[in-house]
PDB file of C-alpha atoms in Angstrom:
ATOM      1  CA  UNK A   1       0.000   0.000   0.000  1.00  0.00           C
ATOM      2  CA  UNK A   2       1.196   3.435  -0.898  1.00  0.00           C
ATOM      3  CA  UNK A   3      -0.763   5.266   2.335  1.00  0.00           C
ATOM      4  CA  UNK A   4      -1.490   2.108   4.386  1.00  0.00           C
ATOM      5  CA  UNK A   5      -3.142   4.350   7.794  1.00  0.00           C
ATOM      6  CA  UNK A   6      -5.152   6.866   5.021  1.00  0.00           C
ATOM      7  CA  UNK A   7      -6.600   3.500   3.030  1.00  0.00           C
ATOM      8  CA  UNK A   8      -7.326   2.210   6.117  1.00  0.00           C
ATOM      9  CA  UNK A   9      -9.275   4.720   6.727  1.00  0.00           C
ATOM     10  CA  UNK A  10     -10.801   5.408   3.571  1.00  0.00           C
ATOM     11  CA  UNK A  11     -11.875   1.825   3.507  1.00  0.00           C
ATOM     12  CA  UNK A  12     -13.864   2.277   7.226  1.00  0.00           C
ATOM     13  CA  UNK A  13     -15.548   5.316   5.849  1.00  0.00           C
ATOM     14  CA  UNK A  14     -17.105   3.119   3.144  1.00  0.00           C
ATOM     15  CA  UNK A  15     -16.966   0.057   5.551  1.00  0.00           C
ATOM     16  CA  UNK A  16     -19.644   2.638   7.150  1.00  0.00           C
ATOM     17  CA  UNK A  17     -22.217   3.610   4.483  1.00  0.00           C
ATOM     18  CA  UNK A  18     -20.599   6.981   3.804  1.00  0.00           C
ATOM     19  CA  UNK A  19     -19.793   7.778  -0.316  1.00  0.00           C
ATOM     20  CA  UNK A  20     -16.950   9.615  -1.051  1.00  0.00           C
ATOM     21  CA  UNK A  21     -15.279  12.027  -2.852  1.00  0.00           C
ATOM     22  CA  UNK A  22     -12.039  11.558  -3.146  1.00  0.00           C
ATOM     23  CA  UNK A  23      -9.929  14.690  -4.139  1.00  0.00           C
ATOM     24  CA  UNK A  24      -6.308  14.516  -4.997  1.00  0.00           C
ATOM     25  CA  UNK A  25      -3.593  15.644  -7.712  1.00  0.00           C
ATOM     26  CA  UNK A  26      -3.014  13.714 -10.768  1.00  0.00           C
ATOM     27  CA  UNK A  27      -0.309  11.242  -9.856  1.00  0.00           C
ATOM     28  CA  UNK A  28      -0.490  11.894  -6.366  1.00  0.00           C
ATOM     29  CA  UNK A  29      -1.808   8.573  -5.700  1.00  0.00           C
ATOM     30  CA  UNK A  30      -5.615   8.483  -5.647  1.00  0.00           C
ATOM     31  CA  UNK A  31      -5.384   5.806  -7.672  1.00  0.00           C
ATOM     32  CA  UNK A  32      -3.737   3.389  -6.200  1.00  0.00           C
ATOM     33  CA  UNK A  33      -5.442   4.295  -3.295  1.00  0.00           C
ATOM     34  CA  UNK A  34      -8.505   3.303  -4.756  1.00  0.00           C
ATOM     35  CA  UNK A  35      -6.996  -0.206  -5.954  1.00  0.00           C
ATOM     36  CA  UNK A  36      -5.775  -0.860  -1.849  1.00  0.00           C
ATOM     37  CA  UNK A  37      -9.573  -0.250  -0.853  1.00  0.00           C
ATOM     38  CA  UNK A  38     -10.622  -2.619  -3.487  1.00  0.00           C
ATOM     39  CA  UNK A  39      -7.987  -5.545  -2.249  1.00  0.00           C
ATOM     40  CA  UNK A  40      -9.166  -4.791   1.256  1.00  0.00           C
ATOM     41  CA  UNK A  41     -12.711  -5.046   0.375  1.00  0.00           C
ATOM     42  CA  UNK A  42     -12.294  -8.567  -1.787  1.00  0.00           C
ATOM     43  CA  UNK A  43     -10.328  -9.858   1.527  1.00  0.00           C
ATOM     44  CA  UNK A  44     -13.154  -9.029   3.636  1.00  0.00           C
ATOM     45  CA  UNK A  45     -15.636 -10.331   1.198  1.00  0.00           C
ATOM     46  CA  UNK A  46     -16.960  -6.600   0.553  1.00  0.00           C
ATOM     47  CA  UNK A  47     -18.946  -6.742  -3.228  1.00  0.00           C
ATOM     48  CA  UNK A  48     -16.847  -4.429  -5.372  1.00  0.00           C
ATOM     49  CA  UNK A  49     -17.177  -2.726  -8.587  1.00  0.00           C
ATOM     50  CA  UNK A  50     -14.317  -1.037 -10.317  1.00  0.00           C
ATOM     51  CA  UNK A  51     -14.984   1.327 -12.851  1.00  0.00           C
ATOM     52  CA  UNK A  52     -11.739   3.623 -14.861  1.00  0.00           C
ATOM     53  CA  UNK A  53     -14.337   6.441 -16.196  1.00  0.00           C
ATOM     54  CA  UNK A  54     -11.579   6.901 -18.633  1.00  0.00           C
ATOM     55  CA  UNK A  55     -12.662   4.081 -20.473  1.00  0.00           C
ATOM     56  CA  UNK A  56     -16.302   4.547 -20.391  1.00  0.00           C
ATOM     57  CA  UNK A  57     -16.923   8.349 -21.049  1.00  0.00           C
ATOM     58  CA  UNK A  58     -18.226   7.734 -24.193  1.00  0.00           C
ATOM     59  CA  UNK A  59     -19.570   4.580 -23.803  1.00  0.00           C
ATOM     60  CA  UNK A  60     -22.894   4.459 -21.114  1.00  0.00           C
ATOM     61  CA  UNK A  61     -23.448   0.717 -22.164  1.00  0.00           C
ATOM     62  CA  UNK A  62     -20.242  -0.519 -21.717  1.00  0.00           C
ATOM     63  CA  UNK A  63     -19.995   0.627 -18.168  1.00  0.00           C
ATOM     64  CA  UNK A  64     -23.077  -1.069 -17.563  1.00  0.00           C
ATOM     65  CA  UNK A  65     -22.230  -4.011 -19.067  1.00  0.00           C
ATOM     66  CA  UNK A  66     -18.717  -3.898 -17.127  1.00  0.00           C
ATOM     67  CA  UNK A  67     -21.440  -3.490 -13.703  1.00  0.00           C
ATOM     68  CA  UNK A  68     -23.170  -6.436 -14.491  1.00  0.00           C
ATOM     69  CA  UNK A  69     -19.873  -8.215 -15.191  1.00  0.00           C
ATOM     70  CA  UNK A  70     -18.279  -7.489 -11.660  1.00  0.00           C
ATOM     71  CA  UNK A  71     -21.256  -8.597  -9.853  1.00  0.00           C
ATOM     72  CA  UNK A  72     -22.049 -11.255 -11.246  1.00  0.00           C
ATOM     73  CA  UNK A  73     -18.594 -13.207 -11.242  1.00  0.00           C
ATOM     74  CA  UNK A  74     -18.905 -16.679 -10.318  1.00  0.00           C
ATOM     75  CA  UNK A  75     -22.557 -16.757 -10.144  1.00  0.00           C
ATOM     76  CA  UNK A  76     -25.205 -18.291 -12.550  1.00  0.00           C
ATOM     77  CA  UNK A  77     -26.190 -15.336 -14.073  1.00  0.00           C
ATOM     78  CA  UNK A  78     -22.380 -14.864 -15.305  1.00  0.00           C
ATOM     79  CA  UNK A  79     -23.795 -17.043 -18.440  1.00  0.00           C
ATOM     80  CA  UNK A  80     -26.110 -14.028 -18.943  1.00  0.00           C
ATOM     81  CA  UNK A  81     -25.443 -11.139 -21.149  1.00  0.00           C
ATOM     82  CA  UNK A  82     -26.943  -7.971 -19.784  1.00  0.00           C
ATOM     83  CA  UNK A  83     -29.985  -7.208 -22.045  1.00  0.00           C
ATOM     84  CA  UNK A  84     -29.370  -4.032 -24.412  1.00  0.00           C
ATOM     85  CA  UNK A  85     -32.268  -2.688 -22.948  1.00  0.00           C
ATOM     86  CA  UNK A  86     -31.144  -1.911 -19.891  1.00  0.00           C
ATOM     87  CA  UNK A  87     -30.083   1.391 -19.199  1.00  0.00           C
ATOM     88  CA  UNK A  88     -30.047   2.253 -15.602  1.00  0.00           C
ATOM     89  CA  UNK A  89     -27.442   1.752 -13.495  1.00  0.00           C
ATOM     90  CA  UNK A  90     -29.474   1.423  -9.996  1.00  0.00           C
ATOM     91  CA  UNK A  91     -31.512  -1.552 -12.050  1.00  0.00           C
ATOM     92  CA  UNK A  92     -27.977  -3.692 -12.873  1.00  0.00           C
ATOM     93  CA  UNK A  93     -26.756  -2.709  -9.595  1.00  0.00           C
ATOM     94  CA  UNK A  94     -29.969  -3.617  -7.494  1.00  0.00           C
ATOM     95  CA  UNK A  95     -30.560  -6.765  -9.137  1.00  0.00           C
ATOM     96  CA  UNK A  96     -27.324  -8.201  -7.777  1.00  0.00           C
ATOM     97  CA  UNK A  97     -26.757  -6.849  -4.234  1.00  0.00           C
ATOM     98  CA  UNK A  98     -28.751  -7.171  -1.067  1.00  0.00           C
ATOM     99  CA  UNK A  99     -29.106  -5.710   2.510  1.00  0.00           C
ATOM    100  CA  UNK A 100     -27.070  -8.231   4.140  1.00  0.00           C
ATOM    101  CA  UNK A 101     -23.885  -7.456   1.862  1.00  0.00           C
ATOM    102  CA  UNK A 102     -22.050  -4.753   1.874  1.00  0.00           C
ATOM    103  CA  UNK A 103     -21.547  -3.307  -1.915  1.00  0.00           C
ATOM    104  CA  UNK A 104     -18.604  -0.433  -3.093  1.00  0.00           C
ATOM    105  CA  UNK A 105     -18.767   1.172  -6.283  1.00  0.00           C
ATOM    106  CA  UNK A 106     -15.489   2.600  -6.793  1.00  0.00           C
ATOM    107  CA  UNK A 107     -14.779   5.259 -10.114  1.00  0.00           C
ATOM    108  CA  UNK A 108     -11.600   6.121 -10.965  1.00  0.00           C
ATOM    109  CA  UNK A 109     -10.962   9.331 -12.946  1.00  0.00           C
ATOM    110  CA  UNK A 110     -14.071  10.503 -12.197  1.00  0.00           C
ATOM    111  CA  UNK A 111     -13.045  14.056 -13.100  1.00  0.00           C
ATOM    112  CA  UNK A 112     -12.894  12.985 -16.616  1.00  0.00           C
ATOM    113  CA  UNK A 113     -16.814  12.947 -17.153  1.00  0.00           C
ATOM    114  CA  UNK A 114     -16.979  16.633 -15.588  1.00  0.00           C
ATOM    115  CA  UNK A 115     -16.581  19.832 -17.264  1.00  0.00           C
ATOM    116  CA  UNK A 116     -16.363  17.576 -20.065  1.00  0.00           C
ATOM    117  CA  UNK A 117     -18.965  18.357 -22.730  1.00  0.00           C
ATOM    118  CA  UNK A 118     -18.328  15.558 -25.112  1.00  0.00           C
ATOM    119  CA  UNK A 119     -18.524  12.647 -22.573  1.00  0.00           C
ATOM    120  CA  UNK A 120     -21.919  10.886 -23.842  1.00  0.00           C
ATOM    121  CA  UNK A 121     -23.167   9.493 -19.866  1.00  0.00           C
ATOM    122  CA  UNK A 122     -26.976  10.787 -19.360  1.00  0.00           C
ATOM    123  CA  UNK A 123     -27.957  12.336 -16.747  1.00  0.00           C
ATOM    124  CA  UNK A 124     -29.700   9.071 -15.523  1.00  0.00           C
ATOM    125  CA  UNK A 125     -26.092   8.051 -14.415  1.00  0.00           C
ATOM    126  CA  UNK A 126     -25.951  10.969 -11.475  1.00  0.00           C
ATOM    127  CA  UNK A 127     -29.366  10.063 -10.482  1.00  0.00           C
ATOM    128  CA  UNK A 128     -28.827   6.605 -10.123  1.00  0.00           C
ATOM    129  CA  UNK A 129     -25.170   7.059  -8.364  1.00  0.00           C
ATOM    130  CA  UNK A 130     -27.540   9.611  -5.498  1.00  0.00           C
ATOM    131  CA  UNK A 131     -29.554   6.931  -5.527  1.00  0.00           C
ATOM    132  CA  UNK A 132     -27.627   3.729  -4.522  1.00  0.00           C
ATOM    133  CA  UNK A 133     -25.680   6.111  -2.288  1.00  0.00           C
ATOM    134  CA  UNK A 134     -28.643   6.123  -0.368  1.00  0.00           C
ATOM    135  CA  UNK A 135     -28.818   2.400  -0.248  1.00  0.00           C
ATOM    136  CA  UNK A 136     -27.618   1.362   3.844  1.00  0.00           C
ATOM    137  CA  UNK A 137     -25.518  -1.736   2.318  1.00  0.00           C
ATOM    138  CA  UNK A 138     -23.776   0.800  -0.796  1.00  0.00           C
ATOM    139  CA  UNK A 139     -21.241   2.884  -0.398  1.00  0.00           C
ATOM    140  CA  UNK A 140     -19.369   4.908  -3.601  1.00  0.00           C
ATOM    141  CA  UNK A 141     -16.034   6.824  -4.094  1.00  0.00           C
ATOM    142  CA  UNK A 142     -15.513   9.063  -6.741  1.00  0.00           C
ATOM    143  CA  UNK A 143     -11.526  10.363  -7.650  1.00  0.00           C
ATOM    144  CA  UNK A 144     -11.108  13.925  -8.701  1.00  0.00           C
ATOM    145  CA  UNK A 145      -8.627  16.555  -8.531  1.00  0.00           C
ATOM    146  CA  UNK A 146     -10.756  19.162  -7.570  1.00  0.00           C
ATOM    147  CA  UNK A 147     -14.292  18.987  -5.719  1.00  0.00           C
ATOM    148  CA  UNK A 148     -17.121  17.544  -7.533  1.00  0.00           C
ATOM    149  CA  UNK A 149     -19.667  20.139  -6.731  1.00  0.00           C
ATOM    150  CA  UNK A 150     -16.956  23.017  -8.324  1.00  0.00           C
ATOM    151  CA  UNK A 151     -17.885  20.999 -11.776  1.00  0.00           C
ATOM    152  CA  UNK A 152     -20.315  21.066 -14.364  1.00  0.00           C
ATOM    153  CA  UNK A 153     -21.848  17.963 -15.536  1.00  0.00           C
ATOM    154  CA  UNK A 154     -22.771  17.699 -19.325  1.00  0.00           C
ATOM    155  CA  UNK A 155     -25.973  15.785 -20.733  1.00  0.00           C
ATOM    156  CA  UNK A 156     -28.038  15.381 -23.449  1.00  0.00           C
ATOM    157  CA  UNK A 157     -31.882  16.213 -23.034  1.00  0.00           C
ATOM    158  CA  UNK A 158     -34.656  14.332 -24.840  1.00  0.00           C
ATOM    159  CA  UNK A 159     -34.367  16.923 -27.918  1.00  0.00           C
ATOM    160  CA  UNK A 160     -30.539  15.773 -28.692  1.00  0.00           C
ATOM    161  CA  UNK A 161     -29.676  19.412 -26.697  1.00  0.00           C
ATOM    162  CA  UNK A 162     -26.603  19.180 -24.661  1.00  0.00           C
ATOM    163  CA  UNK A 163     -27.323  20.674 -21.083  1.00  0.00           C
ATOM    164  CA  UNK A 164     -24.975  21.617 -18.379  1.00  0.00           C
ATOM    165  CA  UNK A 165     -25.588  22.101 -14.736  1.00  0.00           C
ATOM    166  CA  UNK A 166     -23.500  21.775 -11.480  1.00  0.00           C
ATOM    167  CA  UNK A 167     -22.547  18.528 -10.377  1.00  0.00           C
ATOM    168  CA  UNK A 168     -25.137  17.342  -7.812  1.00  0.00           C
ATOM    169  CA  UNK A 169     -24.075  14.342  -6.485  1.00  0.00           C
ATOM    170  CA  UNK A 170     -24.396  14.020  -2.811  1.00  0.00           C
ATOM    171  CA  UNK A 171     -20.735  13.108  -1.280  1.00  0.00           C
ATOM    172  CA  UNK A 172     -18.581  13.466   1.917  1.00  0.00           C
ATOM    173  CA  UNK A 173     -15.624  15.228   0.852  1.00  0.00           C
ATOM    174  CA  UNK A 174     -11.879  13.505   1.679  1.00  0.00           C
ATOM    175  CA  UNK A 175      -8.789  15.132   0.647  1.00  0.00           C
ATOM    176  CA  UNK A 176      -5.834  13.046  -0.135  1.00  0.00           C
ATOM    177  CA  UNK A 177      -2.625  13.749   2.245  1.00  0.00           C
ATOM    178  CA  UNK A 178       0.533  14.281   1.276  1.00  0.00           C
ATOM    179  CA  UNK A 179       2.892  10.850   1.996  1.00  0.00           C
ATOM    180  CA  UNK A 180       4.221  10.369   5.418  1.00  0.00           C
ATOM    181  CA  UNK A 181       8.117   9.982   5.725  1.00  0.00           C
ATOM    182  CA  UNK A 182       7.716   6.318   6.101  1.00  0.00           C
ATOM    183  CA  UNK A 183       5.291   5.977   3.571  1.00  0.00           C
ATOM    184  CA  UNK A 184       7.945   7.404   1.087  1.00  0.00           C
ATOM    185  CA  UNK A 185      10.467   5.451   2.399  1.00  0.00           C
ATOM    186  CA  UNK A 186       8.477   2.290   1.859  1.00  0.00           C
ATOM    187  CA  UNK A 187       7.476   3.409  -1.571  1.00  0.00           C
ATOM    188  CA  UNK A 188      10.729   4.006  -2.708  1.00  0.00           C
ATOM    189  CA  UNK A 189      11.890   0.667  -2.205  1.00  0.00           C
ATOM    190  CA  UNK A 190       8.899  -0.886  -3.259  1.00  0.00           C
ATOM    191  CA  UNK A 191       8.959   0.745  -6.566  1.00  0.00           C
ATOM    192  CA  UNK A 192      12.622   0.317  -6.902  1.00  0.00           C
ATOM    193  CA  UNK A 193      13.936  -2.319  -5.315  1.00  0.00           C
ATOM    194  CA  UNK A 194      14.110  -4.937  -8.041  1.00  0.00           C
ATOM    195  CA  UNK A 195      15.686  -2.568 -10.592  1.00  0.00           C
ATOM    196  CA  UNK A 196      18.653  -3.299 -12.582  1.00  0.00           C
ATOM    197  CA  UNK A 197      20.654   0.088 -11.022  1.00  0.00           C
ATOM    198  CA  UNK A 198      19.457  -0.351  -7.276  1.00  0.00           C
ATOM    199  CA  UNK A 199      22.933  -1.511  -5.887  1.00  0.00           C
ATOM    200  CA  UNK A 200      24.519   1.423  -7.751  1.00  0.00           C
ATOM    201  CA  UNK A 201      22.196   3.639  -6.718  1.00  0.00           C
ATOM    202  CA  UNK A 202      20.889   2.912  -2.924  1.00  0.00           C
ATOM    203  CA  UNK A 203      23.316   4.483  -1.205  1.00  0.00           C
ATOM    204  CA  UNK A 204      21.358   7.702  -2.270  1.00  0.00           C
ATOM    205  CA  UNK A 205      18.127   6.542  -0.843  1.00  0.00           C
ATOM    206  CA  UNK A 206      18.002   9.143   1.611  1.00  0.00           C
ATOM    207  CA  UNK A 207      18.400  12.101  -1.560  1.00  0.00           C
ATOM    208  CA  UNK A 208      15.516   9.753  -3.672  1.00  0.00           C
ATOM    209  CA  UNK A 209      13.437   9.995  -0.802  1.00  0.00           C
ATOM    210  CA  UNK A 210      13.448  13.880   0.247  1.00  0.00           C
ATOM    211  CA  UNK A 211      12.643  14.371  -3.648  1.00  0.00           C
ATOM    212  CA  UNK A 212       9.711  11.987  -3.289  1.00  0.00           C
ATOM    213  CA  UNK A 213       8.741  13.311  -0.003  1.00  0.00           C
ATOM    214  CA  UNK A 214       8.574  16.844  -1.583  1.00  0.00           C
ATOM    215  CA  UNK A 215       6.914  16.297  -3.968  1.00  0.00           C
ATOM    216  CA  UNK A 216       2.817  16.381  -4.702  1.00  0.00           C
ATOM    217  CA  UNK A 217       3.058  14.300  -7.365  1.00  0.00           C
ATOM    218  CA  UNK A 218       5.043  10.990  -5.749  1.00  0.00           C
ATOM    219  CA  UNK A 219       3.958   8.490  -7.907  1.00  0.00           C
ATOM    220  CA  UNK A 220       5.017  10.504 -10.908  1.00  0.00           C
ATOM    221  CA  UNK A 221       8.431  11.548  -9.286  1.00  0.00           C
ATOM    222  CA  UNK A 222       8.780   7.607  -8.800  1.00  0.00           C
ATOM    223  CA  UNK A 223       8.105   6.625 -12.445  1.00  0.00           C
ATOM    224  CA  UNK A 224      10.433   9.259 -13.539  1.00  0.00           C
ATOM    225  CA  UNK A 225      13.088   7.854 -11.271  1.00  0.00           C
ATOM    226  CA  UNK A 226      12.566   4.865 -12.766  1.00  0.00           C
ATOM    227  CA  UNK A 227      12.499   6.086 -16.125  1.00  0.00           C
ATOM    228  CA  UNK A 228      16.228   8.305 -15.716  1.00  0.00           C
ATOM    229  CA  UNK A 229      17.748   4.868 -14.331  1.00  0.00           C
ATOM    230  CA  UNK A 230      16.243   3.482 -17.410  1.00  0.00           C
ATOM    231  CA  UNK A 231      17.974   5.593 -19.860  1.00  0.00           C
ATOM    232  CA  UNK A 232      20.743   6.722 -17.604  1.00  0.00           C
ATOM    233  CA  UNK A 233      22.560   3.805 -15.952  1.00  0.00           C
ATOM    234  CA  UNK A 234      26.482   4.745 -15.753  1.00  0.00           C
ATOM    235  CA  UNK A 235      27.042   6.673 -12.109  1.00  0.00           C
ATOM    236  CA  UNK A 236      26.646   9.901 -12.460  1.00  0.00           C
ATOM    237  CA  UNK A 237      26.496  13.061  -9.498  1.00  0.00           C
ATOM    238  CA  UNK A 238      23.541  12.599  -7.382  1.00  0.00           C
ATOM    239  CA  UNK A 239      22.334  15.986  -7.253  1.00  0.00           C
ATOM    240  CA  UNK A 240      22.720  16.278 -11.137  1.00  0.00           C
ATOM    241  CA  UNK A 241      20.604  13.160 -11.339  1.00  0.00           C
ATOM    242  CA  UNK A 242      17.925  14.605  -8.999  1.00  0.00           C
ATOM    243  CA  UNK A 243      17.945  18.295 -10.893  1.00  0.00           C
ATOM    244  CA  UNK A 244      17.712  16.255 -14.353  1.00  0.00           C
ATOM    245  CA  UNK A 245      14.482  13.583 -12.981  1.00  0.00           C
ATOM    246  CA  UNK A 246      12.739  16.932 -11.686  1.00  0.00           C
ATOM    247  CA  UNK A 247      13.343  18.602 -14.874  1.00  0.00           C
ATOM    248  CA  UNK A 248      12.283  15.911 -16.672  1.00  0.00           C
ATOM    249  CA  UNK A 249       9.514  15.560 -15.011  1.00  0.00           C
ATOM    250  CA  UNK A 250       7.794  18.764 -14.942  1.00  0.00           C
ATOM    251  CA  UNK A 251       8.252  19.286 -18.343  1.00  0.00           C
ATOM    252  CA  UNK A 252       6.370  15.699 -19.318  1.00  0.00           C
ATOM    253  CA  UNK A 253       3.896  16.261 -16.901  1.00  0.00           C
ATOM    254  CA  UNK A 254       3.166  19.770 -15.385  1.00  0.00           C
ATOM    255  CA  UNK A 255       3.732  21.902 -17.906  1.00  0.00           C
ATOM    256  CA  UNK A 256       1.667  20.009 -20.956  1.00  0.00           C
ATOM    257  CA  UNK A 257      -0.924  22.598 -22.676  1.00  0.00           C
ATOM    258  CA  UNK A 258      -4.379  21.486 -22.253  1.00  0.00           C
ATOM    259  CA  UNK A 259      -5.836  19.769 -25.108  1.00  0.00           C
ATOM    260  CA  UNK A 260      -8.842  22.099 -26.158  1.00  0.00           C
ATOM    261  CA  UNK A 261     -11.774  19.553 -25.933  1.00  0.00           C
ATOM    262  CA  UNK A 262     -14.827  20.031 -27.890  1.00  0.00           C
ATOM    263  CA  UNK A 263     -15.554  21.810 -31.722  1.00  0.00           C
ATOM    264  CA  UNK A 264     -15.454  25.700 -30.443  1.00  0.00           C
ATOM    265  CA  UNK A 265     -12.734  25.780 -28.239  1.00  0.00           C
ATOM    266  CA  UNK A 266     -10.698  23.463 -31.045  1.00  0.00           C
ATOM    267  CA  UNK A 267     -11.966  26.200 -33.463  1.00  0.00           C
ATOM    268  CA  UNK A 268     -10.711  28.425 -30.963  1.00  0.00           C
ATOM    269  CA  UNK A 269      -7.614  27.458 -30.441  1.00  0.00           C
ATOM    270  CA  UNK A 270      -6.629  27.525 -34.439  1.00  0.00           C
ATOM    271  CA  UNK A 271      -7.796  30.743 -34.451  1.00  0.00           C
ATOM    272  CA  UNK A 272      -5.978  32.226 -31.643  1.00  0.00           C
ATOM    273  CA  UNK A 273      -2.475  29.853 -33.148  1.00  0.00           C
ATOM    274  CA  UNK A 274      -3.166  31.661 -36.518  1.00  0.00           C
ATOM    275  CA  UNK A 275      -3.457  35.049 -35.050  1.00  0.00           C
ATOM    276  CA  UNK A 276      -0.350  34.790 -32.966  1.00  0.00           C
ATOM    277  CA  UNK A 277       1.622  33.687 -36.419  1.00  0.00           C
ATOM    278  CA  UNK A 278       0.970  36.558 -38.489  1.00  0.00           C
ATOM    279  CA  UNK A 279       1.721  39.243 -35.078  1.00  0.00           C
ATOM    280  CA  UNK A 280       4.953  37.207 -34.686  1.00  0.00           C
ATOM    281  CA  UNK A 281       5.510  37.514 -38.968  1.00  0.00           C
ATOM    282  CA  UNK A 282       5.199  41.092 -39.012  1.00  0.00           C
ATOM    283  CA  UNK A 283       6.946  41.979 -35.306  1.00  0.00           C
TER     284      UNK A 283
END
């Protein structure tokens, strides 16, 4: 586990009935957070659904179908396909739970449906999630990097008409915490500890870790550590190493333009490009 005492505790909170939202940095973890919740839930025999909203943005039926997948495993009605005419995830979900179970629904990315006016997920989906959140045996956690209720959720109406209107799901707030000292400690070794370069280079654990510990994005920092041994494996000065991962980094990472999403601000964005070319032609 990346933040064993924080997933600990995340996990009681859902343990409890309470849905959450769980706010944190891209990178910083949330993530893998979520994945230590789910292996502590399948240990204690907790029903769990895991859905990446990355992959299901655009597609309302295959998140559904994925539903219906997860809680069905190893039951009879795994030889079932989930009619096409289903379209409500409160049905798929109710038809498989009970009372006397306890149920997560756990959705990673979350963010990426919000403020997102081409994701194609109708506005049944937020009525069902306040809905099953209401359930005493369901509990959900949704990952963003900002508050839910800050973000505008996009649908389409009955006329084809895309609508937009803050997010109103109803969801106890829990901020992701930065990584204890141990908890970087145990994460760089973790990560690291089977890598070609780790006798060469543990003698600087103590400099790996203050960059990690520094850090609010620690599970990038650690990928780019691995990624500079990688690439980089004769000895070289530590704090030239360090200065060069950071670097390195920041610029794949932090400082990437925002992809303009949606026809306008595409059309936007051209125009603006364009405009800047011919002031930069004629000085």
């Amino acid at each position: 586990m990346l933040r064993p005492y924080f997933t600990r505790l995340l996990f009681q909170r859902l343990n409890e009935g309470k849905s959450i939202n769980l706010i944190g940095l891209p990178l910083s973890g949330c993530s893998e957070c979520l994945y230590d919740v789910k292996m502590l839930a399948v240990k204690k025999g907790i029903v769990t659904v895991y859905l990446d909203m990355k992959d299901f943005k655009y597609n309302y039926q295959g998140l559904l179908k994925s539903t219906h997948e997860q809680l069905t495993v190893g039951s009879i009605e795994a030889k079932n396909a989930l009619p096409e005419s289903t379209q409500n995830l409160a049905i798929v979900v109710s038809d498989y739970t009970n009372l006397e179970r306890n149920t997560f629904i756990l959705l990673d990315h979350f963010a990426d449906i919000l403020d997102n006016p081409e994701q194609r997920l109708p506005k049944s989906f937020f009525d069902d999630l306040n809905s099953l959140r209401n359930r005493t045996d369901i509990a959900i956690c949704c990952v963003t990097d900002k508050p839910h209720l800050h973000c505008k959720y996009y649908f389409e109406d009955g006329k084809g008409k895309i609508n937009d209107t803050l997010s109103w799901l109803d969801l106890d707030p829990l901020l992701l915490p930065n990584l204890l000292d141990e908890e970087a400690a145990a994460a760089f070794d973790n990560h690291l500890e089977n890598h070609p370069l780790w006798p060469q280079e543990k003698v600087y654990r103590t400099a790996y870790i203050r960059v990690i510990q520094g850090n609010l994005h620690p599970v990038g920092i650690l990928r780019a550590i691995s990624v500079d041994w990688d690439q980089h494996p004769a000895p070289i000065d530590i704090e030239h190493r360090l200065k060069r991962i950071t670097h390195n980094f920041e610029a794949l990472y932090l400082r990437r333009p925002k992809k303009p999403t949606g026809l306008y601000q595409r059309f936007k964005k051209e125009i603006t490009d364009w405009v800047k070319i011919i002031k930069d032609t004629r000085g």
